[in-house]
Amino acid sequence: MQELNKTVAQKTERPVKVLQFGEGNFLRAFVDWILQEANDKELINTNVAVVQPIEMGRVKDLEKQDGLYTVFLEGIKNKEVVSQKQVIDVLDDFINPYTEYDQYLAYAKSEELRYIISNTTEAGIILDKEDTKLDTCPNSFPGKLLALLVERYKYFDGDKNKGLIILPCELIDHNGKELKKVMNELAGLVGLEEDFITWLNEANTFCSTLVDRIVTGYPRNEIEKVTKELGYVDNSVVKCEIFHLWVIETQDPKVKEEFPVDKAGLDVIFVDDLTPYKQRKVSILNGSHTAMVPVGYLYGIDTVRETVEDEVMGQFVKDVMFNEIIPTQDLPKDELDKFADEVLDRFKNPYIYHELLAISLNSTTKYKTRILPTVIKYLDRKNELPKRLLFSLASMLVFFKGERNGEKIPVNDNKEFLDMYEALWGSYDGSTESVDKIVKQFLGLKDHWEFDFAKYPEVEKFVSESVYSIVNDGMKAAIKKVM
């Protein structure tokens, strides 16, 4: 069977306006797919030059297929299970800067280049204080970008109209601001002139972004079936969910004007401040994920999909989202309700097998970062208990007791927390008094929670009662009391 290339599928010639750092599954199934959609709707006209961010990469594998690859979008759309496939043709040039540094720097002289897009993992936007030699390929992503911008500044003689729009997609808070900060620090270490640093900050626009799409990647376990369906060999095929969200924070109106991908019928949003959207994602998506894990698992369920499809647990998750999380958010309610409905569809995706035990990793910290802020807001705004979220906290404490229906649970967390749970449950003797003592110590971990639960004695009482009920009556009986 023939390998995918431009003799098999169409390849469109377009100017290269995007320099993309990263060739991995996420960028190809998210950003490059979005660019394809915008190209097809004639909103933009651009191809992509892909830069390999580390020495070992696969840009040349993409080049062998003329940059063509297939994206499978699988999930629930309009309440129906959908599987769609689409050939992406926007990748146009493939650069390993470690061996093709001159070819990489040549893009600094491009009149057409307008955008920098990156996803170099969370560790990509860091300051490498040794990365100060720009005459050879720098090791870090900020170093490579700085070398390109220095070359561009020199070639265009500091023309402020030749700055670039920079859209990092790394999964860190305020990624654009952080990249700009690192770039300035590195420019100082290199000893670059003040005029360049002014140009760096005034001519270039660094946008913070929030990205959201589950990308399951290359379907290794079903590649024979996929290949038969495609009718060609695609060594770069990538699978992902249908849901997607790209929030781009900018105060510069020209970004939205020049990059109108939001008009392609996609979930791309330009905002002045992405903080509420970050809070929405962390609270509704990640928070409900974390809340369901100990409850669902102790209920006897093993996966996310089974949890939300179960009559009782599905209602529990909905109540958590709509009755306790959404009232604490600061976006319009119709937007929040729509997002929550989409999250439920994502949880029900039959193409993604997501085990609750896999999500349980580091639950102690996840509860603090994903759920506790919602609990605190709910207490302050409603002056009543968010009983389901607190029941989840009680369930987490019981989960780390380490057994379900008499069988040992393979719990996984930082050693300090595992040791803590072992010590707490070592004092349990079956009495309500011992449960009260365990809960009091657990909620009293002020250094961990960075919050004083003692201000809300009714919280301690409710969590204690819930723990005792779960341990003695079982989860199925205990959950009825909060439903």
Coordinates of C-alpha atoms in Angstrom, one line a residue:
M1 CA 0.0 0.0 0.0
Q2 CA 1.3 3.4 -0.9
E3 CA 2.6 5.9 1.7
L4 CA 0.8 9.2 2.0
N5 CA 2.4 12.0 0.0
K6 CA 1.4 14.6 -2.6
T7 CA 0.8 11.9 -5.2
V8 CA -1.9 10.5 -3.0
A9 CA -3.5 13.7 -1.6
Q10 CA -3.7 17.3 -2.6
K11 CA -0.9 19.7 -1.5
T12 CA -1.7 23.4 -1.7
E13 CA 1.0 26.0 -2.2
R14 CA 0.7 28.9 0.2
P15 CA 3.2 31.5 1.6
V16 CA 4.8 30.5 4.9
K17 CA 3.7 33.0 7.5
V18 CA 4.0 30.6 10.5
L19 CA 7.2 29.3 12.1
Q20 CA 6.2 26.5 14.4
F21 CA 8.4 25.2 17.2
G22 CA 7.3 21.6 17.7
E23 CA 6.2 18.8 15.5
G24 CA 4.4 16.7 18.1
N25 CA 0.9 15.2 18.1
F26 CA -0.7 18.1 19.9
L27 CA 0.3 20.9 17.6
R28 CA -0.6 18.9 14.5
A29 CA -4.0 17.9 15.9
F30 CA -4.8 21.3 17.3
V31 CA -3.1 24.4 15.8
D32 CA -2.3 23.0 12.4
W33 CA -5.8 21.6 12.1
I34 CA -7.2 25.1 13.0
L35 CA -4.9 26.6 10.4
Q36 CA -6.2 24.1 7.8
E37 CA -9.8 25.0 8.7
A38 CA -9.1 28.7 8.3
N39 CA -7.2 28.2 5.0
D40 CA -10.1 26.1 3.6
K41 CA -12.5 28.9 4.5
E42 CA -10.2 31.4 2.9
L43 CA -9.8 33.4 6.1
I44 CA -6.0 33.2 6.0
N45 CA -3.5 32.0 3.5
T46 CA -0.6 30.4 5.1
N47 CA 1.5 27.3 5.4
V48 CA 3.8 26.3 8.2
A49 CA 7.6 25.9 8.6
V50 CA 8.2 23.4 11.4
V51 CA 11.2 23.7 13.6
Q52 CA 12.4 20.8 15.6
P53 CA 12.9 22.1 19.2
I54 CA 15.2 19.4 20.4
E55 CA 18.0 17.4 18.7
M56 CA 16.1 14.2 18.6
G57 CA 12.8 14.7 16.7
R58 CA 10.8 13.7 13.6
V59 CA 10.6 16.7 11.3
K60 CA 12.3 14.6 8.6
D61 CA 9.6 11.9 9.0
L62 CA 7.0 14.5 8.2
E63 CA 9.0 15.7 5.2
K64 CA 9.0 12.1 3.8
Q65 CA 5.2 12.5 3.5
D66 CA 5.4 16.0 2.0
G67 CA 4.1 17.3 5.3
L68 CA 0.7 15.5 4.7
Y69 CA -0.9 13.6 7.6
T70 CA -4.4 12.5 8.7
V71 CA -6.3 13.7 11.7
F72 CA -9.1 11.6 13.1
L73 CA -11.6 13.6 15.2
E74 CA -13.6 11.2 17.4
G75 CA -16.2 11.9 20.1
I76 CA -19.7 13.2 20.7
K77 CA -21.1 16.1 18.6
N78 CA -24.7 17.2 18.9
K79 CA -25.3 14.3 21.2
E80 CA -24.2 11.8 18.5
V81 CA -21.1 9.7 18.3
V82 CA -18.9 10.9 15.5
S83 CA -15.7 9.8 13.8
Q84 CA -14.3 12.1 11.1
K85 CA -11.0 12.1 9.2
Q86 CA -9.2 14.9 7.5
V87 CA -5.9 15.3 5.6
I88 CA -3.9 18.3 6.8
D89 CA -1.6 19.9 4.2
V90 CA -0.3 23.1 5.8
L91 CA 3.2 21.8 6.8
D92 CA 5.6 23.1 4.1
D93 CA 9.2 23.2 5.4
F94 CA 10.9 21.0 7.9
I95 CA 14.0 22.2 9.8
N96 CA 16.3 20.6 12.3
P97 CA 18.1 23.8 13.5
Y98 CA 20.9 21.6 15.1
T99 CA 22.0 20.6 11.6
E100 CA 20.4 23.3 9.5
Y101 CA 21.0 26.4 11.5
D102 CA 21.5 28.7 8.5
Q103 CA 18.2 27.4 6.9
Y104 CA 16.5 28.2 10.2
L105 CA 17.9 31.7 10.5
A106 CA 17.0 32.4 6.8
Y107 CA 13.4 32.8 8.0
A108 CA 14.4 35.9 9.9
K109 CA 14.8 37.6 6.5
S110 CA 11.3 36.5 5.3
E111 CA 9.0 39.4 4.4
E112 CA 6.0 36.9 4.7
L113 CA 6.8 35.5 8.2
R114 CA 4.3 36.8 10.7
Y115 CA 3.6 34.3 13.4
I116 CA 5.6 32.2 15.9
I117 CA 3.7 29.2 17.4
S118 CA 5.2 26.8 19.9
N119 CA 4.5 23.9 22.1
T120 CA 7.9 22.8 23.6
T121 CA 6.4 21.2 26.7
E122 CA 6.1 22.9 30.1
A123 CA 9.9 22.8 30.4
G124 CA 10.4 24.6 27.1
I125 CA 9.9 28.2 28.4
I126 CA 12.9 28.3 30.8
L127 CA 15.9 30.5 31.2
D128 CA 19.1 28.6 30.3
K129 CA 21.8 30.9 31.6
E130 CA 24.4 29.0 29.5
D131 CA 22.5 29.5 26.3
T132 CA 24.2 32.8 25.3
K133 CA 26.0 31.9 22.1
L134 CA 23.8 32.8 19.2
D135 CA 26.3 32.0 16.4
T136 CA 25.5 28.3 16.8
C137 CA 22.1 26.7 17.5
P138 CA 21.0 27.5 21.1
N139 CA 19.8 24.6 23.1
S140 CA 16.6 26.2 24.6
F141 CA 13.5 27.4 22.8
P142 CA 13.9 31.0 24.1
G143 CA 17.5 30.9 22.9
K144 CA 16.5 29.8 19.4
L145 CA 13.8 32.4 19.2
L146 CA 16.1 35.1 20.4
A147 CA 18.7 34.2 17.7
L148 CA 16.0 34.5 15.1
L149 CA 14.7 37.8 16.4
V150 CA 18.2 39.3 16.6
E151 CA 18.8 38.3 13.0
R152 CA 15.5 39.8 11.9
Y153 CA 16.2 43.0 13.8
K154 CA 19.6 43.4 12.0
Y155 CA 18.3 42.4 8.6
F156 CA 15.4 44.9 8.6
D157 CA 17.4 47.6 10.4
G158 CA 15.2 47.7 13.5
D159 CA 12.0 48.2 11.5
K160 CA 9.1 48.0 14.0
N161 CA 6.8 46.8 11.3
K162 CA 8.8 43.6 11.1
G163 CA 8.0 42.3 14.5
L164 CA 6.1 39.0 15.0
I165 CA 3.0 37.8 16.7
I166 CA 4.1 35.1 19.2
L167 CA 1.5 32.5 20.3
P168 CA 3.0 30.0 22.8
C169 CA 0.8 27.0 23.5
E170 CA 2.9 25.5 26.4
L171 CA 0.8 24.4 29.3
I172 CA 1.9 26.9 31.9
D173 CA 0.1 29.9 33.3
H174 CA 0.6 33.2 31.4
N175 CA 2.8 31.5 28.8
G176 CA 3.2 34.5 26.6
K177 CA 4.2 36.8 29.5
E178 CA 6.5 34.2 30.8
L179 CA 8.2 33.7 27.4
K180 CA 8.6 37.5 27.1
K181 CA 10.2 37.7 30.5
V182 CA 12.6 34.9 29.8
M183 CA 13.5 36.5 26.4
N184 CA 14.3 39.8 28.1
E185 CA 16.4 38.0 30.8
L186 CA 18.3 36.1 28.1
A187 CA 18.9 39.2 26.0
G188 CA 20.4 40.8 29.0
L189 CA 22.7 37.9 29.6
V190 CA 23.8 37.9 26.0
G191 CA 24.6 41.6 26.3
L192 CA 22.4 42.8 23.5
E193 CA 22.0 46.5 22.9
E194 CA 19.2 48.5 24.4
D195 CA 17.8 49.4 21.0
F196 CA 17.2 45.7 20.2
I197 CA 15.6 45.1 23.6
T198 CA 13.2 48.0 22.9
W199 CA 12.4 46.5 19.5
L200 CA 11.9 43.1 21.1
N201 CA 9.3 44.5 23.5
E202 CA 7.6 47.1 21.3
A203 CA 7.6 45.5 17.8
N204 CA 6.7 42.0 18.8
T205 CA 3.4 40.9 20.4
F206 CA 3.6 38.1 23.0
C207 CA 0.1 36.6 23.5
S208 CA -0.7 34.3 26.4
T209 CA -2.9 31.4 25.4
L210 CA -5.1 28.6 26.8
V211 CA -5.4 25.4 24.8
D212 CA -7.7 22.5 25.4
R213 CA -8.1 19.3 23.3
I214 CA -7.4 15.7 24.3
V215 CA -5.0 14.3 21.7
T216 CA -4.6 10.5 22.0
G217 CA -1.9 10.5 19.3
Y218 CA -0.7 7.8 17.0
P219 CA -3.2 4.8 17.1
R220 CA -0.5 2.2 17.6
N221 CA -2.8 -0.5 18.8
E222 CA -5.2 -0.2 15.9
I223 CA -3.0 1.0 13.1
E224 CA -3.8 -2.0 10.8
K225 CA -7.5 -1.1 11.0
V226 CA -6.8 2.6 10.5
T227 CA -4.6 1.9 7.5
K228 CA -7.2 -0.3 5.9
E229 CA -9.8 2.5 6.4
L230 CA -7.5 5.2 4.9
G231 CA -6.3 3.1 1.9
Y232 CA -2.8 4.4 2.4
V233 CA 0.0 4.2 4.9
D234 CA 0.3 7.3 7.2
N235 CA 3.1 7.2 9.7
S236 CA 2.0 10.5 11.2
V237 CA -1.7 9.9 11.6
V238 CA -3.0 11.4 14.8
K239 CA -6.3 10.9 16.8
C240 CA -8.0 13.5 19.0
E241 CA -11.3 14.4 20.4
I242 CA -13.7 16.7 18.6
F243 CA -13.8 19.3 21.3
H244 CA -11.3 22.1 21.0
L245 CA -10.7 25.5 22.6
W246 CA -8.1 28.1 22.0
V247 CA -8.3 31.3 24.1
I248 CA -5.8 34.0 23.0
E249 CA -5.2 36.9 25.3
T250 CA -4.2 40.1 23.6
Q251 CA -4.8 43.8 24.0
D252 CA -3.5 44.4 20.4
P253 CA -6.5 44.6 18.0
K254 CA -4.2 43.8 15.0
V255 CA -3.8 40.2 16.3
K256 CA -7.5 39.4 15.8
E257 CA -7.6 41.3 12.5
E258 CA -4.6 39.5 11.0
F259 CA -5.3 36.1 12.5
P260 CA -9.1 35.7 12.1
V261 CA -9.2 32.0 12.8
D262 CA -12.1 32.6 15.2
K263 CA -14.3 33.2 12.1
A264 CA -13.9 29.7 10.8
G265 CA -16.7 28.4 13.0
L266 CA -14.2 27.2 15.6
D267 CA -13.9 27.6 19.4
V268 CA -11.2 30.2 19.2
I269 CA -11.7 33.2 21.4
F270 CA -9.7 36.5 21.6
V271 CA -9.9 38.1 25.1
D272 CA -8.3 40.9 27.1
D273 CA -7.9 38.5 30.0
L274 CA -7.9 34.7 29.8
T275 CA -8.0 34.3 33.6
P276 CA -11.8 33.5 33.8
Y277 CA -11.4 30.9 31.1
K278 CA -8.5 29.3 32.9
Q279 CA -10.5 29.2 36.1
R280 CA -13.5 27.8 34.2
K281 CA -11.4 25.0 32.7
V282 CA -9.6 24.2 36.0
S283 CA -12.8 24.3 38.0
I284 CA -15.4 22.6 35.7
L285 CA -13.3 20.2 33.7
N286 CA -10.4 19.4 36.0
G287 CA -12.3 20.0 39.2
S288 CA -15.2 17.6 38.3
H289 CA -12.6 15.1 37.1
T290 CA -10.9 15.2 40.5
A291 CA -14.2 15.2 42.4
M292 CA -15.6 12.1 40.7
V293 CA -12.5 9.9 41.1
P294 CA -12.7 8.7 44.7
V295 CA -16.5 8.7 44.8
G296 CA -16.8 6.8 41.5
Y297 CA -14.1 4.3 42.3
L298 CA -15.4 3.5 45.8
Y299 CA -18.8 3.2 44.2
G300 CA -17.4 0.4 42.2
I301 CA -16.8 2.1 38.8
D302 CA -13.4 2.1 37.0
T303 CA -13.6 4.6 34.2
V304 CA -14.8 8.2 33.6
R305 CA -17.3 7.2 30.9
E306 CA -18.9 4.6 33.1
T307 CA -19.1 7.1 36.0
V308 CA -21.0 9.8 34.0
E309 CA -23.3 7.1 32.4
D310 CA -24.2 5.6 35.7
E311 CA -27.6 6.9 36.9
V312 CA -26.5 7.9 40.4
M313 CA -22.9 8.9 39.7
G314 CA -23.8 10.7 36.6
Q315 CA -26.3 12.8 38.6
F316 CA -23.6 13.4 41.2
V317 CA -21.2 14.8 38.6
K318 CA -23.8 17.0 37.1
D319 CA -24.8 18.4 40.5
V320 CA -21.1 19.1 41.2
M321 CA -20.8 21.0 38.0
F322 CA -24.1 22.9 37.7
N323 CA -25.0 23.4 41.4
E324 CA -21.7 23.9 43.1
I325 CA -18.9 24.9 40.6
I326 CA -20.8 27.1 38.1
P327 CA -22.2 29.4 40.9
T328 CA -18.6 30.3 41.8
Q329 CA -17.5 31.3 38.3
D330 CA -17.4 34.8 36.9
L331 CA -18.4 34.3 33.3
P332 CA -22.0 34.5 31.8
K333 CA -24.1 31.5 33.0
D334 CA -25.1 30.5 29.5
E335 CA -21.4 30.2 28.5
L336 CA -20.7 28.2 31.7
D337 CA -23.6 25.8 31.1
K338 CA -22.6 25.2 27.5
F339 CA -19.0 24.5 28.6
A340 CA -20.2 22.1 31.3
D341 CA -22.5 20.3 28.8
E342 CA -19.5 19.9 26.4
V343 CA -17.4 18.6 29.3
L344 CA -20.0 15.9 30.0
D345 CA -19.9 14.9 26.3
R346 CA -16.1 14.7 26.5
F347 CA -16.4 12.4 29.6
K348 CA -18.8 10.2 27.6
N349 CA -16.5 9.9 24.6
P350 CA -16.5 6.2 23.7
Y351 CA -13.2 6.5 21.9
I352 CA -11.3 7.5 25.0
Y353 CA -10.7 4.9 27.8
H354 CA -9.8 7.0 30.9
E355 CA -9.4 5.0 34.1
L356 CA -10.2 6.7 37.4
L357 CA -7.1 5.2 39.0
A358 CA -5.0 6.9 36.4
I359 CA -6.5 10.3 37.3
S360 CA -6.1 9.6 41.0
L361 CA -2.4 10.3 40.8
N362 CA -1.5 13.3 43.1
S363 CA -5.1 13.7 44.2
T364 CA -4.2 15.4 47.5
T365 CA -2.6 18.3 45.6
K366 CA -5.2 18.3 42.8
Y367 CA -8.0 18.8 45.4
K368 CA -6.2 21.8 46.8
T369 CA -5.5 23.4 43.4
R370 CA -8.6 22.4 41.5
I371 CA -11.5 22.1 44.0
L372 CA -10.6 24.0 47.2
P373 CA -10.8 27.5 45.6
T374 CA -14.3 26.6 44.5
V375 CA -15.2 25.3 48.0
I376 CA -14.0 28.6 49.6
K377 CA -15.9 30.8 47.1
Y378 CA -19.0 28.7 47.6
L379 CA -18.8 29.1 51.4
D380 CA -18.3 32.8 51.1
R381 CA -20.9 33.5 48.4
K382 CA -23.6 31.1 49.5
N383 CA -23.0 30.8 53.2
E384 CA -23.8 27.1 53.1
L385 CA -21.8 23.9 52.5
P386 CA -21.0 22.7 49.0
K387 CA -21.9 19.2 50.2
R388 CA -20.9 17.2 47.1
L389 CA -17.5 18.8 46.8
L390 CA -16.9 18.2 50.5
F391 CA -18.2 14.6 50.2
S392 CA -15.6 14.2 47.5
L393 CA -13.0 15.3 50.0
A394 CA -14.3 12.8 52.5
S395 CA -14.2 10.1 49.8
M396 CA -10.6 11.0 48.9
L397 CA -9.6 10.5 52.6
V398 CA -11.3 7.1 52.5
F399 CA -9.8 6.2 49.1
F400 CA -6.4 6.6 50.6
K401 CA -7.3 4.2 53.3
G402 CA -6.3 1.9 50.5
E403 CA -9.1 -0.7 50.1
R404 CA -12.3 -1.2 48.0
N405 CA -14.7 -4.0 48.9
G406 CA -12.0 -5.7 50.9
E407 CA -9.4 -5.5 48.1
K408 CA -6.3 -3.4 48.2
I409 CA -6.3 -0.2 46.1
P410 CA -3.0 0.7 44.3
V411 CA -3.0 4.2 45.6
N412 CA -0.5 6.6 44.1
D413 CA 0.6 10.0 45.5
N414 CA 3.7 11.8 46.9
K415 CA 5.4 9.6 49.5
E416 CA 4.9 12.3 52.2
F417 CA 1.1 12.1 51.6
L418 CA 1.0 8.3 51.5
D419 CA 2.9 8.2 54.8
M420 CA 0.5 10.7 56.2
Y421 CA -2.6 8.6 55.2
E422 CA -1.1 5.5 56.6
A423 CA -0.4 7.2 59.9
L424 CA -3.9 8.7 60.0
W425 CA -5.7 5.4 59.3
G426 CA -3.4 3.6 61.7
S427 CA -5.3 5.3 64.5
Y428 CA -8.7 4.1 63.3
D429 CA -10.5 1.8 65.6
G430 CA -14.0 1.8 64.1
S431 CA -15.4 4.5 66.4
T432 CA -16.8 7.9 65.5
E433 CA -14.3 9.4 67.9
S434 CA -11.3 8.0 65.9
V435 CA -12.9 9.3 62.6
D436 CA -13.3 12.7 64.1
K437 CA -9.7 12.7 65.1
I438 CA -8.5 11.6 61.7
V439 CA -10.6 14.3 59.9
K440 CA -9.5 17.0 62.3
Q441 CA -5.8 16.2 61.7
F442 CA -6.4 15.9 57.9
L443 CA -8.2 19.3 57.7
G444 CA -5.7 20.8 60.0
L445 CA -2.8 20.5 57.5
K446 CA -2.6 24.3 57.1
D447 CA 0.8 24.2 55.4
H448 CA -0.7 22.0 52.7
W449 CA -4.2 23.5 52.3
E450 CA -3.0 27.1 52.8
F451 CA -6.5 27.6 54.3
D452 CA -7.8 27.3 57.8
F453 CA -10.8 24.9 57.9
A454 CA -11.3 25.7 61.6
K455 CA -13.1 28.9 60.5
Y456 CA -15.9 26.6 59.3
P457 CA -16.6 24.0 62.0
E458 CA -19.6 22.8 60.1
V459 CA -17.2 21.6 57.4
E460 CA -15.3 19.4 59.8
K461 CA -18.6 17.9 61.1
F462 CA -19.9 17.2 57.6
V463 CA -16.7 15.6 56.4
S464 CA -16.4 13.4 59.6
E465 CA -20.0 12.2 59.2
S466 CA -19.4 11.5 55.5
V467 CA -16.2 9.5 56.2
Y468 CA -17.8 7.5 58.9
S469 CA -20.8 6.7 56.6
I470 CA -18.6 5.7 53.7
V471 CA -16.4 3.4 55.8
N472 CA -19.3 1.8 57.7
D473 CA -22.3 1.9 55.3
G474 CA -20.4 1.7 52.0
M475 CA -20.3 4.3 49.2
K476 CA -23.7 3.4 47.6
A477 CA -25.5 4.1 50.9
A478 CA -23.4 7.1 51.9
I479 CA -23.9 9.0 48.6
K480 CA -27.7 8.9 49.0
K481 CA -27.3 11.2 52.0
V482 CA -25.8 14.0 49.8
M483 CA -27.9 13.5 46.7

